[in-house]
Structures are given as structure tokens and as C-alpha cells.
Tab-separated table of C-alpha atoms and ligand atoms in Angstrom:
chain	number	residue	atom	x	y	z
A	1	UNK	CA	14.813	13.548	-22.898
A	2	UNK	CA	12.508	10.524	-22.359
A	3	UNK	CA	9.882	9.838	-24.932
A	4	UNK	CA	6.523	8.242	-24.391
A	5	UNK	CA	4.880	5.888	-26.759
A	6	UNK	CA	1.214	4.481	-27.119
A	7	UNK	CA	0.529	0.937	-26.297
A	8	UNK	CA	-1.244	0.659	-29.589
A	9	UNK	CA	1.538	1.909	-31.708
A	10	UNK	CA	-0.365	4.448	-33.715
A	11	UNK	CA	-0.203	7.828	-31.824
A	12	UNK	CA	2.628	10.378	-31.747
A	13	UNK	CA	5.483	9.976	-29.557
A	14	UNK	CA	5.261	12.599	-26.581
A	15	UNK	CA	7.417	14.257	-24.086
A	16	UNK	CA	6.522	13.877	-20.343
A	17	UNK	CA	5.023	17.320	-20.426
A	18	UNK	CA	2.522	16.272	-23.143
A	19	UNK	CA	1.814	12.935	-21.451
A	20	UNK	CA	0.946	14.767	-18.295
A	21	UNK	CA	-1.568	16.849	-20.024
A	22	UNK	CA	-3.002	14.104	-22.035
A	23	UNK	CA	-5.421	11.332	-21.083
A	24	UNK	CA	-5.613	8.364	-23.601
A	25	UNK	CA	-3.431	8.408	-26.597
A	26	UNK	CA	-5.277	9.351	-29.764
A	27	UNK	CA	-5.295	5.761	-30.911
A	28	UNK	CA	-7.033	4.709	-27.683
A	29	UNK	CA	-3.856	3.318	-26.090
A	30	UNK	CA	-2.130	4.293	-22.973
A	31	UNK	CA	1.300	6.095	-22.841
A	32	UNK	CA	4.328	4.130	-21.540
A	33	UNK	CA	8.101	5.322	-21.463
A	34	UNK	CA	9.850	4.276	-24.694
A	35	UNK	CA	12.863	3.146	-22.703
A	36	UNK	CA	13.041	2.391	-19.067
A	37	UNK	CA	15.960	3.455	-17.049
A	38	UNK	CA	17.924	0.387	-15.677
A	39	UNK	CA	20.093	0.448	-12.527
A	40	UNK	CA	22.763	-2.001	-11.340
A	41	UNK	CA	22.490	-3.531	-7.705
A	42	UNK	CA	25.414	-1.521	-6.719
A	43	UNK	CA	23.710	1.815	-7.797
A	44	UNK	CA	20.466	0.895	-6.088
A	45	UNK	CA	22.450	-0.143	-2.988
A	46	UNK	CA	24.041	3.330	-2.927
A	47	UNK	CA	20.419	4.791	-2.380
A	48	UNK	CA	20.098	2.789	0.892
A	49	UNK	CA	20.393	5.588	3.285
A	50	UNK	CA	18.253	8.147	1.386
A	51	UNK	CA	15.193	9.657	3.084
A	52	UNK	CA	11.929	9.292	0.996
A	53	UNK	CA	12.131	12.755	-0.629
A	54	UNK	CA	15.790	12.201	-1.911
A	55	UNK	CA	14.998	8.655	-3.006
A	56	UNK	CA	11.957	9.968	-4.896
A	57	UNK	CA	14.198	12.382	-6.890
A	58	UNK	CA	16.491	9.493	-7.866
A	59	UNK	CA	13.615	7.339	-9.200
A	60	UNK	CA	11.447	10.172	-10.754
A	61	UNK	CA	13.988	12.577	-12.216
A	62	UNK	CA	15.003	10.488	-15.402
A	63	UNK	CA	11.148	10.277	-16.286
A	64	UNK	CA	10.690	13.974	-16.251
A	65	UNK	CA	14.195	15.129	-17.437
A	66	UNK	CA	14.085	17.992	-20.056
A	67	UNK	CA	10.616	18.984	-18.908
A	68	UNK	CA	10.996	19.641	-15.204
A	69	UNK	CA	14.189	21.280	-13.843
A	70	UNK	CA	15.983	19.104	-11.329
A	71	UNK	CA	15.859	21.806	-8.553
A	72	UNK	CA	12.273	22.420	-9.214
A	73	UNK	CA	11.469	18.798	-8.790
A	74	UNK	CA	13.313	18.676	-5.720
A	75	UNK	CA	11.186	21.566	-4.510
A	76	UNK	CA	7.975	19.899	-5.342
A	77	UNK	CA	9.013	16.603	-3.726
A	78	UNK	CA	9.879	18.517	-0.445
A	79	UNK	CA	6.652	20.227	-0.663
A	80	UNK	CA	4.606	17.008	-0.933
A	81	UNK	CA	6.518	14.255	0.964
A	82	UNK	CA	6.970	15.993	4.478
A	83	UNK	CA	5.652	15.615	7.848
A	84	UNK	CA	3.152	18.527	7.517
A	85	UNK	CA	1.510	16.872	4.605
A	86	UNK	CA	1.987	13.240	5.620
A	87	UNK	CA	1.182	12.342	9.277
A	88	UNK	CA	4.198	10.048	9.603
A	89	UNK	CA	7.872	11.153	9.516
A	90	UNK	CA	8.863	8.045	7.500
A	91	UNK	CA	6.138	8.967	4.701
A	92	UNK	CA	5.775	5.217	3.901
A	93	UNK	CA	6.533	3.236	7.087
A	94	UNK	CA	6.534	-0.542	7.424
A	95	UNK	CA	4.469	-2.496	9.924
A	96	UNK	CA	5.496	-5.948	10.795
A	97	UNK	CA	2.764	-8.613	11.127
A	98	UNK	CA	4.758	-11.787	11.285
A	99	UNK	CA	8.139	-13.129	10.509
A	100	UNK	CA	9.124	-11.888	7.076
A	101	UNK	CA	5.665	-10.422	6.748
A	102	UNK	CA	5.042	-6.695	6.455
A	103	UNK	CA	2.340	-4.124	5.714
A	104	UNK	CA	3.665	-0.975	3.814
A	105	UNK	CA	1.452	1.857	5.179
A	106	UNK	CA	0.746	4.140	2.289
A	107	UNK	CA	-2.278	5.917	3.981
A	108	UNK	CA	-0.583	8.832	5.913
A	109	UNK	CA	-1.288	11.353	3.352
A	110	UNK	CA	-3.941	14.043	3.499
A	111	UNK	CA	-6.855	11.842	2.464
A	112	UNK	CA	-5.725	8.545	4.218
A	113	UNK	CA	-5.100	6.414	0.979
A	114	UNK	CA	-2.147	5.707	-1.266
A	115	UNK	CA	-3.495	7.769	-4.035
A	116	UNK	CA	-2.170	10.988	-2.186
A	117	UNK	CA	1.416	9.787	-3.119
A	118	UNK	CA	0.701	10.427	-6.880
A	119	UNK	CA	-2.091	13.071	-6.779
A	120	UNK	CA	-0.203	15.442	-4.404
A	121	UNK	CA	2.772	15.388	-6.745
A	122	UNK	CA	0.498	15.489	-9.961
A	123	UNK	CA	-1.038	18.867	-8.815
A	124	UNK	CA	2.355	20.366	-8.512
A	125	UNK	CA	3.661	19.020	-11.680
A	126	UNK	CA	0.505	20.380	-13.500
A	127	UNK	CA	0.816	23.755	-12.118
A	128	UNK	CA	4.529	24.083	-12.866
A	129	UNK	CA	4.106	22.971	-16.513
A	130	UNK	CA	1.054	25.100	-17.143
A	131	UNK	CA	2.614	28.211	-15.497
A	132	UNK	CA	5.401	28.007	-18.010
A	133	UNK	CA	2.981	27.441	-20.958
A	134	UNK	CA	0.743	30.218	-19.619
A	135	UNK	CA	-2.139	27.923	-19.904
A	136	UNK	CA	-5.049	26.758	-17.750
A	137	UNK	CA	-6.815	23.409	-17.751
A	138	UNK	CA	-9.849	21.763	-16.265
A	139	UNK	CA	-9.909	18.535	-14.366
A	140	UNK	CA	-12.998	16.489	-14.598
A	141	UNK	CA	-13.383	13.212	-12.828
A	142	UNK	CA	-16.079	10.919	-11.465
A	143	UNK	CA	-15.449	9.179	-8.101
A	144	UNK	CA	-17.082	6.652	-5.951
A	145	UNK	CA	-14.625	7.348	-3.206
A	146	UNK	CA	-10.959	7.734	-2.847
A	147	UNK	CA	-9.796	9.162	-6.261
A	148	UNK	CA	-12.034	12.390	-5.963
A	149	UNK	CA	-10.799	13.433	-2.572
A	150	UNK	CA	-7.181	12.757	-3.264
A	151	UNK	CA	-7.469	14.794	-6.516
A	152	UNK	CA	-8.993	17.698	-4.903
A	153	UNK	CA	-6.475	17.733	-2.194
A	154	UNK	CA	-3.774	17.480	-4.702
A	155	UNK	CA	-4.840	20.404	-6.808
A	156	UNK	CA	-6.430	22.816	-4.223
A	157	UNK	CA	-3.433	25.134	-4.384
A	158	UNK	CA	-3.125	25.125	-8.282
A	159	UNK	CA	-3.513	28.307	-9.870
A	160	UNK	CA	-4.057	27.104	-13.263
A	161	UNK	CA	-6.442	24.161	-12.734
A	162	UNK	CA	-10.112	24.278	-11.976
A	163	UNK	CA	-11.309	20.839	-10.798
A	164	UNK	CA	-14.910	19.461	-11.103
A	165	UNK	CA	-15.446	16.029	-9.270
A	166	UNK	CA	-18.746	14.194	-9.797
A	167	UNK	CA	-19.961	11.846	-7.202
A	168	UNK	CA	-23.320	10.030	-6.894
A	169	UNK	CA	-25.536	11.998	-4.448
A	170	UNK	CA	-26.017	10.196	-1.204
A	171	UNK	CA	-23.950	7.154	-2.358
A	172	UNK	CA	-20.462	7.735	-0.963
A	173	UNK	CA	-19.738	7.471	2.763
A	174	UNK	CA	-19.937	10.515	5.025
A	175	UNK	CA	-16.169	10.584	5.688
A	176	UNK	CA	-15.388	10.243	1.928
A	177	UNK	CA	-17.880	12.920	0.962
A	178	UNK	CA	-16.667	15.366	3.665
A	179	UNK	CA	-13.217	14.715	2.555
A	180	UNK	CA	-14.052	16.252	-0.846
A	181	UNK	CA	-16.681	18.859	0.152
A	182	UNK	CA	-14.917	20.524	2.950
A	183	UNK	CA	-11.662	21.315	1.209
A	184	UNK	CA	-11.286	25.029	0.747
A	185	UNK	CA	-10.293	26.581	-2.545
A	186	UNK	CA	-12.087	28.568	-5.206
A	187	UNK	CA	-11.047	26.320	-8.033
A	188	UNK	CA	-12.748	23.340	-6.417
A	189	UNK	CA	-16.305	22.189	-7.490
A	190	UNK	CA	-17.980	19.085	-6.064
A	191	UNK	CA	-20.955	18.032	-8.101
A	192	UNK	CA	-23.362	15.634	-6.444
A	193	UNK	CA	-25.254	13.934	-9.345
A	194	UNK	CA	-28.851	12.788	-8.735
A	195	UNK	CA	-27.979	9.330	-9.999
A	196	UNK	CA	-25.650	6.539	-9.734
A	197	UNK	CA	-21.743	6.276	-10.169
A	198	UNK	CA	-22.034	4.953	-13.839
A	199	UNK	CA	-24.154	7.793	-14.908
A	200	UNK	CA	-21.556	10.204	-13.403
A	201	UNK	CA	-18.710	8.258	-15.344
A	202	UNK	CA	-20.576	8.386	-18.496
A	203	UNK	CA	-20.934	12.203	-18.383
A	204	UNK	CA	-17.125	12.387	-17.774
A	205	UNK	CA	-16.382	10.131	-20.775
A	206	UNK	CA	-18.801	11.919	-23.018
A	207	UNK	CA	-17.155	15.225	-22.046
A	208	UNK	CA	-13.685	13.952	-22.800
A	209	UNK	CA	-14.857	12.648	-26.089
A	210	UNK	CA	-16.345	16.094	-27.158
A	211	UNK	CA	-14.848	18.955	-25.336
A	212	UNK	CA	-16.634	21.670	-27.373
A	213	UNK	CA	-18.413	22.872	-24.231
A	214	UNK	CA	-15.139	24.495	-23.098
A	215	UNK	CA	-15.255	26.596	-26.259
A	216	UNK	CA	-11.673	25.589	-27.237
A	217	UNK	CA	-10.083	27.662	-24.698
A	218	UNK	CA	-9.220	25.013	-22.197
A	219	UNK	CA	-8.434	21.262	-22.352
A	220	UNK	CA	-9.652	18.534	-19.935
A	221	UNK	CA	-7.082	16.697	-18.031
A	222	UNK	CA	-7.631	13.121	-16.712
A	223	UNK	CA	-6.551	12.245	-13.209
A	224	UNK	CA	-7.363	8.682	-13.027
A	225	UNK	CA	-4.501	6.027	-13.253
A	226	UNK	CA	-4.238	6.068	-16.944
A	227	UNK	CA	-2.131	9.368	-16.508
A	228	UNK	CA	1.443	8.048	-16.493
A	229	UNK	CA	2.539	10.697	-13.856
A	230	UNK	CA	0.511	8.687	-11.237
A	231	UNK	CA	2.214	5.336	-11.892
A	232	UNK	CA	5.617	7.190	-11.923
A	233	UNK	CA	5.150	8.532	-8.375
A	234	UNK	CA	4.102	5.182	-7.095
A	235	UNK	CA	7.362	3.293	-8.202
A	236	UNK	CA	9.251	5.169	-5.429
A	237	UNK	CA	7.678	3.292	-2.417
A	238	UNK	CA	8.667	-0.057	-3.828
A	239	UNK	CA	12.268	1.023	-3.797
A	240	UNK	CA	11.880	2.618	-0.366
A	241	UNK	CA	10.341	-0.459	1.164
A	242	UNK	CA	12.791	-2.871	-0.322
A	243	UNK	CA	15.856	-0.858	0.815
A	244	UNK	CA	14.494	-0.666	4.338
A	245	UNK	CA	14.448	-4.437	4.508
A	246	UNK	CA	17.849	-5.202	3.060
A	247	UNK	CA	17.109	-4.805	-0.665
A	248	UNK	CA	18.503	-4.852	-3.284
A	249	UNK	CA	20.725	-7.610	-1.782
A	250	UNK	CA	17.862	-9.784	-1.068
A	251	UNK	CA	14.620	-9.987	-3.302
A	252	UNK	CA	11.165	-8.947	-2.057
A	253	UNK	CA	7.744	-10.277	-2.782
A	254	UNK	CA	4.623	-7.686	-2.900
A	255	UNK	CA	0.872	-8.191	-2.659
A	256	UNK	CA	-1.096	-5.479	-4.009
A	257	UNK	CA	-4.892	-4.787	-3.506
A	258	UNK	CA	-5.825	-4.090	-7.138
A	259	UNK	CA	-8.536	-2.402	-9.036
A	260	UNK	CA	-7.330	-0.582	-12.190
A	261	UNK	CA	-3.855	-2.300	-12.017
A	262	UNK	CA	-2.068	0.879	-11.503
A	263	UNK	CA	-0.384	0.534	-8.149
A	264	UNK	CA	0.789	-2.979	-9.094
A	265	UNK	CA	1.987	-1.954	-12.350
A	266	UNK	CA	4.249	0.567	-10.565
A	267	UNK	CA	5.704	-2.446	-8.826
A	268	UNK	CA	6.360	-4.109	-12.213
A	269	UNK	CA	8.070	-0.928	-13.319
A	270	UNK	CA	10.431	-0.971	-10.370
A	271	UNK	CA	11.435	-4.577	-11.197
A	272	UNK	CA	12.169	-3.380	-14.859
A	273	UNK	CA	14.352	-0.748	-13.454
A	274	UNK	CA	16.372	-3.392	-11.697
A	275	UNK	CA	14.858	-3.767	-8.248
A	276	UNK	CA	14.897	-7.319	-7.392
A	277	UNK	CA	11.150	-8.354	-6.959
A	278	UNK	CA	10.537	-12.241	-6.974
A	279	UNK	CA	6.749	-12.129	-6.934
A	280	UNK	CA	3.746	-9.706	-7.416
A	281	UNK	CA	0.547	-10.928	-6.125
A	282	UNK	CA	-2.696	-9.373	-7.797
A	283	UNK	CA	-5.209	-9.272	-4.933
A	284	UNK	CA	-8.870	-8.585	-6.142
A	285	UNK	CA	-12.271	-8.557	-4.552
A	286	UNK	CA	-15.118	-10.432	-6.255
A	287	UNK	CA	-14.716	-7.942	-9.139
A	288	UNK	CA	-12.159	-10.556	-10.229
A	289	UNK	CA	-11.762	-10.118	-14.010
A	290	UNK	CA	-7.870	-10.152	-13.612
A	291	UNK	CA	-7.900	-13.274	-11.338
A	292	UNK	CA	-10.086	-15.174	-13.763
A	293	UNK	CA	-7.673	-14.263	-16.642
A	294	UNK	CA	-4.474	-15.158	-14.599
A	295	UNK	CA	-5.828	-18.412	-13.187
A	296	UNK	CA	-7.994	-19.681	-16.045
A	297	UNK	CA	-6.822	-17.748	-19.114
A	298	UNK	CA	-10.310	-16.481	-19.669
A	299	UNK	CA	-10.934	-12.874	-19.982
A	300	UNK	CA	-14.638	-11.986	-19.547
A	301	UNK	CA	-16.133	-8.690	-18.546
A	302	UNK	CA	-18.863	-9.153	-15.972
A	303	UNK	CA	-21.212	-6.563	-14.399
A	304	UNK	CA	-19.843	-4.435	-11.561
A	305	UNK	CA	-20.485	-5.676	-8.069
A	306	UNK	CA	-20.603	-3.165	-5.227
A	307	UNK	CA	-18.462	-4.500	-2.278
A	308	UNK	CA	-17.252	-3.354	1.169
A	309	UNK	CA	-13.946	-2.518	-0.793
A	310	UNK	CA	-15.436	0.143	-3.070
A	311	UNK	CA	-11.990	1.464	-4.244
A	312	UNK	CA	-11.508	-1.876	-5.947
A	313	UNK	CA	-14.822	-2.315	-7.576
A	314	UNK	CA	-14.029	-2.240	-11.241
A	315	UNK	CA	-15.485	-4.172	-14.251
A	316	UNK	CA	-12.380	-3.593	-16.492
A	317	UNK	CA	-8.805	-2.972	-15.360
A	318	UNK	CA	-7.478	-0.332	-17.638
A	319	UNK	CA	-3.854	-0.372	-16.751
A	320	UNK	CA	-3.407	-4.117	-17.521
A	321	UNK	CA	-2.991	-2.942	-21.057
A	322	UNK	CA	0.376	-1.561	-20.203
A	323	UNK	CA	1.478	-5.135	-19.006
A	324	UNK	CA	0.085	-6.731	-22.178
A	325	UNK	CA	2.072	-4.319	-24.226
A	326	UNK	CA	5.287	-5.789	-22.744
A	327	UNK	CA	3.995	-9.379	-22.864
A	328	UNK	CA	3.370	-8.989	-26.479
A	329	UNK	CA	6.927	-7.693	-27.037
A	330	UNK	CA	5.809	-4.112	-27.276
A	331	UNK	CA	4.073	-4.546	-30.736
A	332	UNK	CA	1.434	-1.950	-30.873
A	333	UNK	CA	-0.311	-3.328	-33.778
A	334	UNK	CA	-0.665	-6.672	-32.248
A	335	UNK	CA	-1.906	-5.041	-29.073
A	336	UNK	CA	-4.369	-2.916	-30.931
A	337	UNK	CA	-6.031	-5.999	-32.355
A	338	UNK	CA	-6.037	-7.775	-28.976
A	339	UNK	CA	-7.598	-4.770	-27.256
A	340	UNK	CA	-10.207	-4.483	-29.828
A	341	UNK	CA	-11.293	-8.114	-29.264
A	342	UNK	CA	-11.113	-7.595	-25.444
A	343	UNK	CA	-13.117	-4.443	-25.460
A	344	UNK	CA	-15.862	-5.980	-27.839
A	345	UNK	CA	-17.070	-7.994	-24.666
A	346	UNK	CA	-18.991	-10.421	-26.912
A	347	UNK	CA	-16.705	-13.390	-26.378
A	348	UNK	CA	-14.476	-14.888	-23.739
A	349	UNK	CA	-10.896	-14.047	-24.849
A	350	UNK	CA	-7.742	-16.085	-24.192
A	351	UNK	CA	-4.166	-14.898	-24.302
A	352	UNK	CA	-1.528	-16.886	-26.019
A	353	UNK	CA	-0.351	-19.566	-23.554
A	354	UNK	CA	3.250	-18.405	-23.949
A	355	UNK	CA	2.350	-14.890	-23.222
A	356	UNK	CA	0.287	-15.838	-20.104
A	357	UNK	CA	3.242	-18.132	-18.848
A	358	UNK	CA	5.611	-15.245	-19.084
A	359	UNK	CA	3.265	-13.153	-16.824
A	360	UNK	CA	2.771	-16.073	-14.343
A	361	UNK	CA	6.591	-16.232	-13.799
A	362	UNK	CA	6.198	-13.086	-11.816
A	363	UNK	CA	2.521	-12.674	-10.970
A	364	UNK	CA	0.109	-14.746	-8.887
A	365	UNK	CA	-3.498	-13.815	-8.210
A	366	UNK	CA	-6.487	-14.304	-5.693
A	367	UNK	CA	-9.903	-13.125	-5.477
A	368	UNK	CA	-11.316	-12.520	-2.137
A	369	UNK	CA	-14.898	-12.379	-1.044
A	370	UNK	CA	-16.484	-10.125	1.644
A	371	UNK	CA	-16.876	-12.798	4.292
A	372	UNK	CA	-13.195	-13.678	3.995
A	373	UNK	CA	-12.121	-10.069	3.974
A	374	UNK	CA	-13.824	-9.422	7.397
A	375	UNK	CA	-12.400	-12.700	8.818
A	376	UNK	CA	-8.824	-11.565	7.909
A	377	UNK	CA	-9.425	-8.242	9.662
A	378	UNK	CA	-10.434	-10.089	12.823
A	379	UNK	CA	-7.654	-12.679	12.394
A	380	UNK	CA	-4.914	-10.008	11.983
A	381	UNK	CA	-6.255	-7.962	14.787
A	382	UNK	CA	-6.270	-11.015	17.130
A	383	UNK	CA	-2.610	-11.856	16.025
A	384	UNK	CA	-1.111	-8.395	16.351
A	385	UNK	CA	-3.670	-5.824	17.570
A	386	UNK	CA	-3.409	-4.111	14.295
A	387	UNK	CA	-6.676	-3.256	12.472
A	388	UNK	CA	-6.376	-3.546	8.715
A	389	UNK	CA	-8.588	-1.560	6.314
A	390	UNK	CA	-10.577	-3.996	4.234
A	391	UNK	CA	-8.756	-3.317	1.061
A	392	UNK	CA	-5.365	-4.234	2.700
A	393	UNK	CA	-6.939	-7.274	4.259
A	394	UNK	CA	-7.534	-8.528	0.863
A	395	UNK	CA	-3.876	-7.952	0.078
A	396	UNK	CA	-2.836	-9.846	3.287
A	397	UNK	CA	-5.152	-12.852	2.474
A	398	UNK	CA	-3.761	-13.078	-1.115
A	399	UNK	CA	-0.134	-12.664	0.267
A	400	UNK	CA	-0.562	-15.613	2.782
A	401	UNK	CA	-2.249	-17.743	0.028
A	402	UNK	CA	-0.023	-17.175	-2.819
A	403	UNK	CA	3.325	-16.874	-1.143
A	404	UNK	CA	6.150	-18.795	-2.897
A	405	UNK	CA	9.065	-18.670	-0.628
A	406	UNK	CA	8.859	-17.846	3.241
A	407	UNK	CA	12.432	-16.783	3.318
A	408	UNK	CA	11.618	-13.838	1.125
A	409	UNK	CA	10.041	-10.842	2.838
A	410	UNK	CA	6.379	-10.407	1.739
A	411	UNK	CA	5.101	-6.843	1.860
A	412	UNK	CA	1.431	-6.115	1.336
A	413	UNK	CA	0.694	-2.538	0.310
A	414	UNK	CA	-1.532	-0.926	2.870
A	415	UNK	CA	-3.637	1.132	0.621
A	416	UNK	CA	-6.109	2.832	2.988
A	417	UNK	CA	-6.654	3.736	6.671
A	418	UNK	CA	-9.589	1.723	8.123
A	419	UNK	CA	-11.428	4.864	9.244
A	420	UNK	CA	-12.548	5.564	5.757
A	421	UNK	CA	-14.543	2.279	5.535
A	422	UNK	CA	-17.209	2.268	8.207
A	423	UNK	CA	-19.128	-0.653	6.784
A	424	UNK	CA	-16.355	-3.099	6.849
A	425	UNK	CA	-15.050	-2.138	10.302
A	426	UNK	CA	-18.573	-2.414	11.651
A	427	UNK	CA	-19.078	-5.879	10.113
A	428	UNK	CA	-15.719	-7.063	11.628
A	429	UNK	CA	-17.112	-6.010	14.971
A	430	UNK	CA	-14.800	-3.163	15.750
A	431	UNK	CA	-15.517	0.414	16.910
A	432	UNK	CA	-14.563	3.133	14.444
A	433	UNK	CA	-11.094	4.055	15.026
A	434	UNK	CA	-10.427	7.871	15.659
A	435	UNK	CA	-9.785	10.256	12.867
A	436	UNK	CA	-6.258	11.063	12.553
A	437	UNK	CA	-5.119	14.497	13.997
A	438	UNK	CA	-5.407	16.593	10.979
A	439	UNK	CA	-9.109	15.419	10.274
A	440	UNK	CA	-10.313	15.682	13.795
A	441	UNK	CA	-12.855	18.408	13.125
A	442	UNK	CA	-13.787	16.886	9.647
A	443	UNK	CA	-17.410	16.309	10.839
A	444	UNK	CA	-17.895	19.879	11.858
A	445	UNK	CA	-16.400	21.531	8.812
A	446	UNK	CA	-18.568	23.425	6.406
A	447	UNK	CA	-19.496	21.569	3.196
A	448	UNK	CA	-19.687	22.991	-0.297
A	449	UNK	CA	-21.295	21.022	-3.157
A	450	UNK	CA	-23.790	21.486	-5.932
A	451	UNK	CA	-26.467	19.034	-6.481
A	452	UNK	CA	-27.216	18.591	-10.253
A	453	UNK	CA	-29.484	16.284	-12.135
A	454	UNK	CA	-27.898	13.470	-14.122
A	455	UNK	CA	-28.058	15.442	-17.406
A	456	UNK	CA	-25.077	16.060	-19.512
A	457	UNK	CA	-25.930	19.599	-20.665
A	458	UNK	CA	-26.744	20.869	-17.261
A	459	UNK	CA	-23.360	19.530	-15.965
A	460	UNK	CA	-21.386	20.874	-18.975
A	461	UNK	CA	-23.120	24.363	-18.781
A	462	UNK	CA	-22.247	24.373	-14.934
A	463	UNK	CA	-18.593	23.733	-15.686
A	464	UNK	CA	-18.411	26.277	-18.578
A	465	UNK	CA	-20.109	28.903	-16.474
A	466	UNK	CA	-17.625	28.335	-13.453
A	467	UNK	CA	-14.650	27.955	-15.652
A	468	UNK	CA	-14.942	31.261	-17.382
A	469	UNK	CA	-16.077	33.302	-14.384
A	470	UNK	CA	-12.972	35.460	-14.443
B	501	LIG	C1	-7.529	3.004	-5.695
B	501	LIG	C2	-7.375	1.951	-4.591
B	501	LIG	C3	-6.955	0.660	-4.879
B	501	LIG	C4	-6.783	0.190	-6.240
B	501	LIG	O1	-5.673	0.737	-6.916
B	501	LIG	P1	-5.371	0.413	-8.502
B	501	LIG	O2	-4.208	1.257	-8.856
B	501	LIG	O3	-6.672	0.985	-9.147
B	501	LIG	O4	-5.174	-0.951	-8.681
B	501	LIG	C5	-6.944	-0.168	-3.839
B	501	LIG	N1	-7.130	0.205	-2.524
B	501	LIG	C6	-7.415	1.595	-2.274
B	501	LIG	C7	-7.677	1.925	-0.918
B	501	LIG	C8	-7.716	2.289	-3.285
B	501	LIG	O5	-8.014	3.654	-2.936
């Protein structure tokens, strides 16, 4: 059975089941697999003809073995990655932009962003584990856009989960709000906070820190990308895209629009498991903390900027700690010291040059401003007639700038559908594309939300009252 350890070396080893139900480790670290399964090229090649669901079983099962029965996992994967739930039969199709240049379309799920790949599965896994334990949990999260809707869609059918998603009232786009507030389910609560995203986020953090308002009967579960199960589900599409383009017999390069470093870390994991990946490009917007670190070896947290790529608007990139853990030879105590310095934020921190050099063997990075993002959307449309969402456009720009070898296929992860990002599409001079089939009547559907003041007590009381209603 796979064991999971904390990146800071001072928390108990956990099973998959416990990691699924936990947020941060008790020492403040993030959980990672103690040993990563490794596959030979022959073995990976033998997966070449598998459809998405079967490939997902090969990749995911070793991470959950002993906690989730093989057939049960198969059932969940079939329930998630099918043509009713995803609007494309291939689940993760490739779109070609140029010779050896591709976009991997990860936006055919229910909420039109890649987060569906993980959160759809996470909901099923939670319910399966909770049913067996005869427990119920509360999901609480704050969102400025994509995570909230994907989490709500992923857990709406869960019998053992109540979900409370906070968003800043009036500060998310109409499509994004409606994707959260029109989902039917009596375990779903949308809370519109009369305040900004940071206030909502602070209330969530405070609630995780002191959960006494739940009277000890329930636990809070985190659905942001610090949850290992999310990373795990995202490893699959690196294998899938590579195998579709002649891997593992030829290497691939990937460019990944990055915020919290979750999606790109999944690519790093795929490589550790044996998939030949030559290069990973970290593509950021002007919230460029990772690009400054990679290019100048200066780690400095700066205030958040709001951009036309809101899903990449972050000040710190929490999953980067998982990469640092490997760079520092999985030494938890060294990493705990480094993270304490990095989190103190009173200084510019540098990594040891040899550690950074190791990272640079695989990773390149680029930060892309709003003007350039919009220009790339226009440019790619002129070249191919294909409209990129602004996040993906940042990925394509970074792919083109950072590419090392034109003979290696370069795949940019297409993280969202452009219809979600009206601002950027308008600025690039395009009409709004049509909503995909399953969302055609989104603008007419009935909304359900509760507007609450930005007051911790009021919010916690609301959650407690609705959690113990039965
Ligand atoms: C969440 C998100 C990202 C960033 O993903 P990370 O795993 O946080 O790096 C990029 N693009 C879109 C559209 C997203 O929703």
C-alpha cells in the first residue's frame, strides 16, 4: 500500500485515504508519495492503444491501492470520463497549431476548465471512502472563478459531503457565477461575501485553523490543489497525449499555464514515473513569482495583481514546495527551514545554485503580460482560425519563446474554454463564442446563493446551521 509523507518531514505517514481527507500536513507541509511507481518504456508503450478511462486506471491505481478497490476505481473512472460528462469523446483531444506544435484541450468537462479532470474524480473518491467510514465531511473553499464551479460540479452527487463555496459578491464573471449558483443539489451552498476574494480566503483559512464551529462532529476537507488526489488525476493526460503522438518512443515537451504549480507538477510526476519528457515550461501571467525565481534566483512575494487570466492570479505558488522537496533530496528538515525563510517574506530568498541548476535542466519559464496575451490570441486565430482562451494563450507564448528543440513535439495545456473569459475575448476583438451544448440555457437557469457580510462568525454560523439541518 502506498504511503504518503510530508514535505517537511515532521508529520505522520498517511495512507491515500487519510491524505484524501486531509489538507496540509500537521507540520505545515504537503503530502507526496513516499515512493513513486516507475515504468519501463516497454510497459508504457503497451498502454498505447488504451482509451482514456483505461489508461487512467493504469496510472491512478498504484496511488490508491489498498484504499480503493480496483473495480470500484474502474467504476468511478467510467462514471467521470465519458461522453455524457465530457463534451468530447476523446476526453482530452489534441488540436494541432503548427508542425510539431499542439494544444491539449482539457476544457470539455462540465465547467469548461481542466480542474474538472481532478475534481470530478475527487468527489467520487470522497463519497466512496466516507461511505465506508460512515462519516460525513464539509468542504469549504473560496474561489475567484474556476475552482468553485468545478468543486461544486464534482461533489453535487455526494451523499456524504456538504459543500460551501465563498465568492466575492459581484466580482466574478456572470458565466462563472452562474456555473456555481445554478447547480442543483441540496448539499450545495454558494455564499456571496460582501467583500473581496482575500477576505473570503482569510475566512476559509481561519476556519481550517479552528474548526470548533463544527462542534467536533465533522471535519473540513480542502479541495484546492494542495490535495494530492487532484495532482494524481492530472498525471493521466500527460501519458495520454504523449502516447497519442508517438511517445514514449519519442520525448515530448509541455508548456503549462501556471498558478499554484499543481498542473505542471503533475507533468513532473509523469516524468518521474518514466514518461520521456524533455522540457516543462512554466508559463505565468504578471503574477510572476516563479518566473523571477527560475530566471534570476530571487524569491520575493509581491502583492497580487488582478489580470485577464484570473485563474493564474496568485501571490505564492503553494505546490512549488513539492518540487523543492525533491530538489533538496527529500530532506524534510532542510525544507522546513527553507520554507520558514520563504514564508517570512521579509527578504529576497535565493536557492542553492546547484539545486536551481537541477531544476533548470527540465524547467524553463516565461511571464506574459496582458497586451501580449491578447496579441497571441489574435495571432493564433489568424494562423489557424482557432480561438485560444487567455490562459492557454500564455502557455502558447511561453512554448514558442522557450522551446529548445523544434523536432520534439511541444504541447501546451489548453486549460480553459474561451467562453469563460469575456474580458479577454472582447479585448482581442472577438465576439463571444457560443456556450457549449450542455450549457446552452445557463443564462436562463435559476440561481441559488446567500449573500453574507464579510464576517467570520456569521459565515461559520451559516455553515453550522446548514450542516446540522438533519
Ligand atoms: C487553475 C487554472 C490554472 C492554474 O493551474 P495551477 O494548477 O494552479 O497551476 C490555469 N488555467 C486555468 C484556466 C485554471 O483554471
